[in-house]
Amino acid sequence: MMKRKQGILSYAFIILGAIMASFSVALILLPNDAIDYGTAGVAIIISKLTGFQLSLCVLFVFLPFAVAGFLFLGKKFTIKAALGSVVYMLGLEIFENIPFELNTEHFLAVAFGGAILGAGLALILRNGGCIDGSEILANIVVKRLSDKTGRNYSLTPILLIFNALVYITCFVVIDSTAALLSLLVYVVATAVIDHYTDHFEAIKQVTIITQDPDGIIRDIKEKLNKTCTIMDSRGAIAGENNTLICYISFFELPLMKDIISTHSGSFSTVSTIDEILR
C-alpha cells in the first residue's frame, strides 16, 4: 500500500514539475527573448524559424527520443517521460494563450524564469521522469558505453556538447542577445537542479548492507546489467552480513530502489561520485 502511494505521488510530482516548466518557458522566458535548453530549445528554434505551433514542434522533436528511450531504457522510464512531456506540451499550449507580461528587466526575468524551470525539472528528475530528449540520448550513450566497456561514465560531457550546439545555433540563426540570455537560463536552471538532485548527471555509488547478497546481485545483473564489489561486514546487532558497492547513473536509481525494496533486511545509502580513477 505504501509503495502504491509513493508511485501515485511520483506521477503527481512529475505533472506538477511539467506545469512549472511550461509556465516558465511560455510566460517568462519566451516573452523575454530567451529559450529553454535541450530538445525543448531545439523545438523553440524550429518554431521561431518556421512559425509552426510550439507544442507540436516539442512533440515532433521529442518523439524520436521517447521511442529510443522505450527501446533502450525500459517501459517504466518511458511512461514517466511521456507523461511529463505530454503535460509540458499541454502547458505550453494553455499558457501561450494567457495574457501575461513580467514587467522587469530581461536579466531579472530570465533569472527568475530559469529558477522556476530548474525547480520544475528537479521535481521531474527526482521522481524518475524526464521531459528532455538530450537526457534520454545521454542515458542511451552512457548505457551502451558501460555495457561494452564495463566502466561507468558521467552524463555531463554529452549534455554539455548537446546544449553547446543548441546555443551556437541560437546565436547564429536568432541573435546574440537571445543566445546569452538562454545561456543564463541554463546556468540558473542547472544550479537549481543540481541542488535538489545532488548532481543528477554524475555517477552514483550505491552501498548496500544485506544478509541476502546473492539475490540482490542476481537482480542487479539481470535488471541493470551491472556488477558489484562484495565485502564481508558485521553489524553490532544483525551480526554477519555483506556490503555491496555498485555504481550506476541517476536514472537507474528508481530501478535500484525497486530491487532493494524486494529484499527485506537490506540497508542502503546513495552518494555522488565526482571521479573514478583507474
Short mmCIF file of C-alpha atoms in Angstrom, two decimals:
data_model
loop_
_atom_site.label_atom_id
_atom_site.label_comp_id
_atom_site.label_asym_id
_atom_site.label_seq_id
_atom_site.Cartn_x
_atom_site.Cartn_y
_atom_site.Cartn_z
CA MET A 1 0.00 0.00 0.00
CA MET A 2 2.82 2.41 0.90
CA LYS A 3 4.64 1.60 -2.35
CA ARG A 4 1.46 2.32 -4.32
CA LYS A 5 1.03 5.71 -2.62
CA GLN A 6 4.65 6.59 -3.39
CA GLY A 7 4.06 5.62 -7.03
CA ILE A 8 0.99 7.87 -7.28
CA LEU A 9 2.87 10.73 -5.61
CA SER A 10 5.76 10.38 -8.06
CA TYR A 11 3.39 10.80 -11.02
CA ALA A 12 1.72 13.77 -9.31
CA PHE A 13 5.10 15.48 -8.79
CA ILE A 14 6.05 14.84 -12.43
CA ILE A 15 2.83 16.55 -13.53
CA LEU A 16 3.47 19.49 -11.18
CA GLY A 17 7.07 19.81 -12.40
CA ALA A 18 5.98 19.79 -16.05
CA ILE A 19 3.39 22.51 -15.35
CA MET A 20 6.07 24.65 -13.66
CA ALA A 21 8.45 24.16 -16.59
CA SER A 22 5.84 25.04 -19.23
CA PHE A 23 4.74 28.09 -17.20
CA SER A 24 8.31 29.34 -17.03
CA VAL A 25 9.00 28.82 -20.74
CA ALA A 26 5.70 30.19 -22.10
CA LEU A 27 5.11 33.14 -19.78
CA ILE A 28 8.57 34.25 -18.67
CA LEU A 29 11.41 33.02 -20.91
CA LEU A 30 9.93 33.37 -24.41
CA PRO A 31 8.43 36.85 -23.82
CA ASN A 32 11.88 37.96 -22.61
CA ASP A 33 13.74 36.66 -25.70
CA ALA A 34 15.20 33.56 -24.03
CA ILE A 35 14.72 29.88 -24.87
CA ASP A 36 14.82 26.59 -23.00
CA TYR A 37 17.75 24.20 -23.40
CA GLY A 38 17.99 20.62 -24.69
CA THR A 39 15.46 19.32 -27.21
CA ALA A 40 12.93 21.89 -25.97
CA GLY A 41 15.39 24.56 -27.08
CA VAL A 42 15.67 22.88 -30.48
CA ALA A 43 11.87 22.89 -30.76
CA ILE A 44 11.68 26.58 -29.84
CA ILE A 45 14.27 27.47 -32.50
CA ILE A 46 12.32 25.49 -35.12
CA SER A 47 9.07 27.20 -34.05
CA LYS A 48 10.64 30.67 -34.28
CA LEU A 49 12.11 29.99 -37.73
CA THR A 50 9.07 28.27 -39.27
CA GLY A 51 6.14 29.78 -37.38
CA PHE A 52 4.85 26.30 -36.51
CA GLN A 53 2.97 25.79 -33.25
CA LEU A 54 5.47 25.39 -30.38
CA SER A 55 3.74 22.46 -28.66
CA LEU A 56 3.73 20.48 -31.94
CA CYS A 57 7.41 21.26 -32.50
CA VAL A 58 8.17 19.97 -29.00
CA LEU A 59 6.21 16.79 -29.77
CA PHE A 60 7.95 16.09 -33.09
CA VAL A 61 11.43 16.76 -31.69
CA PHE A 62 10.90 14.72 -28.52
CA LEU A 63 9.10 11.75 -30.12
CA PRO A 64 12.18 10.01 -31.65
CA PHE A 65 13.99 10.27 -28.31
CA ALA A 66 10.96 8.83 -26.48
CA VAL A 67 10.90 5.83 -28.85
CA ALA A 68 14.64 5.33 -28.34
CA GLY A 69 14.11 5.56 -24.57
CA PHE A 70 11.47 2.83 -24.73
CA LEU A 71 13.81 0.55 -26.69
CA PHE A 72 16.94 1.09 -24.60
CA LEU A 73 15.87 2.34 -21.14
CA GLY A 74 12.69 0.43 -20.42
CA LYS A 75 8.93 0.82 -20.25
CA LYS A 76 8.64 2.39 -16.79
CA PHE A 77 11.08 5.19 -17.55
CA THR A 78 9.39 5.90 -20.89
CA ILE A 79 5.91 6.08 -19.35
CA LYS A 80 7.06 8.73 -16.86
CA ALA A 81 8.97 10.59 -19.57
CA ALA A 82 5.91 10.53 -21.85
CA LEU A 83 3.63 11.75 -19.05
CA GLY A 84 5.91 14.68 -18.25
CA SER A 85 6.28 15.59 -21.92
CA VAL A 86 2.53 15.48 -22.64
CA VAL A 87 1.78 17.72 -19.63
CA TYR A 88 4.64 20.05 -20.67
CA MET A 89 3.22 20.34 -24.21
CA LEU A 90 -0.33 20.92 -22.96
CA GLY A 91 1.00 23.52 -20.54
CA LEU A 92 2.75 25.36 -23.36
CA GLU A 93 -0.47 25.32 -25.39
CA ILE A 94 -2.53 26.72 -22.49
CA PHE A 95 -0.04 29.25 -21.10
CA GLU A 96 0.77 30.72 -24.52
CA ASN A 97 -2.84 31.92 -24.73
CA ILE A 98 -2.78 33.65 -21.35
CA PRO A 99 -2.13 37.42 -21.49
CA PHE A 100 0.72 37.88 -19.05
CA GLU A 101 3.79 40.07 -19.06
CA LEU A 102 6.56 40.28 -16.46
CA ASN A 103 7.39 43.97 -16.48
CA THR A 104 11.01 43.95 -15.37
CA GLU A 105 14.49 43.80 -16.86
CA HIS A 106 15.22 40.84 -19.14
CA PHE A 107 18.09 39.76 -16.89
CA LEU A 108 15.89 39.52 -13.76
CA ALA A 109 13.01 37.89 -15.63
CA VAL A 110 15.27 35.26 -17.18
CA ALA A 111 16.98 34.50 -13.86
CA PHE A 112 13.58 34.12 -12.18
CA GLY A 113 12.24 32.00 -15.05
CA GLY A 114 15.33 29.81 -15.02
CA ALA A 115 14.88 29.17 -11.29
CA ILE A 116 11.23 28.10 -11.80
CA LEU A 117 12.24 25.94 -14.77
CA GLY A 118 15.01 24.30 -12.73
CA ALA A 119 12.68 23.62 -9.79
CA GLY A 120 10.13 22.02 -12.11
CA LEU A 121 12.73 19.85 -13.83
CA ALA A 122 14.23 18.84 -10.47
CA LEU A 123 10.79 17.60 -9.36
CA ILE A 124 10.52 15.53 -12.54
CA LEU A 125 14.02 14.08 -12.27
CA ARG A 126 13.72 13.22 -8.56
CA ASN A 127 10.61 11.19 -9.33
CA GLY A 128 12.08 9.16 -12.18
CA GLY A 129 10.77 11.25 -15.07
CA CYS A 130 12.27 13.28 -17.88
CA ILE A 131 10.94 15.79 -20.40
CA ASP A 132 14.11 16.42 -22.38
CA GLY A 133 15.39 14.25 -25.19
CA SER A 134 19.02 15.24 -24.59
CA GLU A 135 18.92 13.46 -21.22
CA ILE A 136 17.47 10.35 -22.87
CA LEU A 137 20.20 10.49 -25.54
CA ALA A 138 22.91 10.88 -22.88
CA ASN A 139 21.48 7.93 -20.94
CA ILE A 140 21.46 5.70 -24.01
CA VAL A 141 25.03 6.62 -24.97
CA VAL A 142 26.30 6.09 -21.41
CA LYS A 143 24.43 2.79 -21.11
CA ARG A 144 25.84 1.48 -24.40
CA LEU A 145 29.37 2.53 -23.45
CA SER A 146 29.03 0.97 -19.99
CA ASP A 147 27.69 -2.29 -21.43
CA LYS A 148 30.58 -2.52 -23.90
CA THR A 149 33.46 -1.47 -21.64
CA GLY A 150 32.20 -2.37 -18.15
CA ARG A 151 33.06 1.16 -16.96
CA ASN A 152 30.84 3.91 -15.60
CA TYR A 153 30.52 7.24 -17.40
CA SER A 154 29.05 10.61 -16.47
CA LEU A 155 26.25 12.21 -18.49
CA THR A 156 27.88 15.65 -18.24
CA PRO A 157 30.05 15.69 -21.42
CA ILE A 158 27.17 14.61 -23.66
CA LEU A 159 24.74 17.12 -22.16
CA LEU A 160 27.29 19.94 -22.42
CA ILE A 161 28.03 19.18 -26.08
CA PHE A 162 24.32 18.94 -26.96
CA ASN A 163 23.44 22.22 -25.25
CA ALA A 164 26.51 23.99 -26.66
CA LEU A 165 25.23 23.13 -30.14
CA VAL A 166 21.77 24.46 -29.24
CA TYR A 167 23.18 27.81 -28.05
CA ILE A 168 25.54 28.15 -31.01
CA THR A 169 22.57 27.58 -33.31
CA CYS A 170 20.55 30.15 -31.36
CA PHE A 171 23.44 32.63 -31.67
CA VAL A 172 23.66 32.13 -35.45
CA VAL A 173 20.01 31.89 -36.53
CA ILE A 174 18.27 34.11 -33.94
CA ASP A 175 20.61 36.66 -32.31
CA SER A 176 23.40 37.01 -29.77
CA THR A 177 21.16 38.51 -27.06
CA ALA A 178 18.78 35.54 -27.15
CA ALA A 179 21.73 33.13 -27.00
CA LEU A 180 23.31 34.86 -23.99
CA LEU A 181 20.01 35.14 -22.12
CA SER A 182 19.32 31.48 -22.85
CA LEU A 183 22.76 30.55 -21.54
CA LEU A 184 21.85 32.35 -18.31
CA VAL A 185 18.67 30.24 -18.15
CA TYR A 186 20.81 27.10 -18.45
CA VAL A 187 23.21 28.20 -15.69
CA VAL A 188 20.42 29.11 -13.26
CA ALA A 189 18.25 26.08 -14.04
CA THR A 190 21.08 23.55 -13.77
CA ALA A 191 22.25 25.13 -10.49
CA VAL A 192 18.75 24.60 -9.04
CA ILE A 193 18.54 21.07 -10.47
CA ASP A 194 21.96 20.12 -9.10
CA HIS A 195 20.99 21.41 -5.65
CA TYR A 196 17.83 19.31 -5.43
CA THR A 197 19.09 16.19 -7.22
CA ASP A 198 22.71 16.17 -5.96
CA HIS A 199 24.22 16.45 -9.45
CA PHE A 200 21.91 14.15 -11.40
CA GLU A 201 24.39 13.91 -14.30
CA ALA A 202 27.14 12.41 -12.09
CA ILE A 203 27.81 8.76 -11.29
CA LYS A 204 26.06 7.43 -8.17
CA GLN A 205 27.56 4.99 -5.68
CA VAL A 206 25.03 2.71 -4.00
CA THR A 207 26.23 0.97 -0.85
CA ILE A 208 24.01 -1.93 0.26
CA ILE A 209 24.34 -3.78 3.56
CA THR A 210 22.44 -7.05 3.36
CA GLN A 211 22.17 -10.65 4.53
CA ASP A 212 20.83 -11.69 1.12
CA PRO A 213 23.69 -10.69 -1.23
CA ASP A 214 23.10 -13.40 -3.84
CA GLY A 215 19.50 -12.34 -4.56
CA ILE A 216 20.37 -8.65 -4.86
CA ILE A 217 23.44 -9.32 -7.02
CA ARG A 218 21.38 -11.52 -9.34
CA ASP A 219 18.70 -8.84 -9.75
CA ILE A 220 21.29 -6.11 -10.34
CA LYS A 221 22.94 -8.18 -13.06
CA GLU A 222 19.64 -9.13 -14.74
CA LYS A 223 17.81 -5.78 -14.49
CA LEU A 224 20.66 -3.24 -14.62
CA ASN A 225 23.43 -5.25 -16.31
CA LYS A 226 25.76 -4.06 -13.54
CA THR A 227 28.17 -5.81 -11.22
CA CYS A 228 29.06 -5.22 -7.55
CA THR A 229 32.03 -5.16 -5.23
CA ILE A 230 31.36 -7.51 -2.31
CA MET A 231 32.86 -7.11 1.16
CA ASP A 232 32.33 -9.13 4.33
CA SER A 233 30.99 -7.00 7.18
CA ARG A 234 29.47 -7.35 10.61
CA GLY A 235 26.72 -5.42 12.36
CA ALA A 236 26.65 -4.86 16.12
CA ILE A 237 23.09 -6.23 16.24
CA ALA A 238 22.50 -8.06 12.93
CA GLY A 239 25.81 -9.92 13.03
CA GLU A 240 27.45 -11.29 9.87
CA ASN A 241 26.38 -9.67 6.59
CA ASN A 242 27.77 -8.41 3.29
CA THR A 243 28.37 -4.91 1.98
CA LEU A 244 27.77 -4.43 -1.75
CA ILE A 245 29.03 -1.39 -3.69
CA CYS A 246 27.56 -0.65 -7.10
CA TYR A 247 27.98 2.32 -9.48
CA ILE A 248 25.01 3.45 -11.55
CA SER A 249 23.54 6.54 -13.21
CA PHE A 250 20.92 8.81 -11.63
CA PHE A 251 18.26 7.46 -13.98
CA GLU A 252 18.96 3.89 -12.85
CA LEU A 253 18.28 4.78 -9.20
CA PRO A 254 14.49 4.11 -9.31
CA LEU A 255 15.10 0.56 -10.58
CA MET A 256 17.82 0.04 -7.97
CA LYS A 257 15.37 1.17 -5.26
CA ASP A 258 12.82 -1.35 -6.55
CA ILE A 259 15.44 -4.11 -6.41
CA ILE A 260 16.48 -3.26 -2.84
CA SER A 261 12.86 -2.96 -1.65
CA THR A 262 12.12 -6.55 -2.72
CA HIS A 263 14.86 -7.90 -0.43
CA SER A 264 13.87 -7.41 3.19
CA GLY A 265 16.51 -6.63 5.78
CA SER A 266 18.69 -4.63 3.40
CA PHE A 267 20.02 -1.16 4.18
CA SER A 268 21.44 1.16 1.53
CA THR A 269 22.92 4.63 1.01
CA VAL A 270 23.49 6.68 -2.17
CA SER A 271 26.35 9.12 -2.72
CA THR A 272 27.61 11.16 -5.65
CA ILE A 273 30.98 10.32 -7.19
CA ASP A 274 32.96 13.16 -8.73
CA GLU A 275 35.59 10.99 -10.39
CA ILE A 276 36.66 7.35 -10.74
CA LEU A 277 40.41 6.71 -11.07
CA ARG A 278 41.68 3.60 -12.80
#
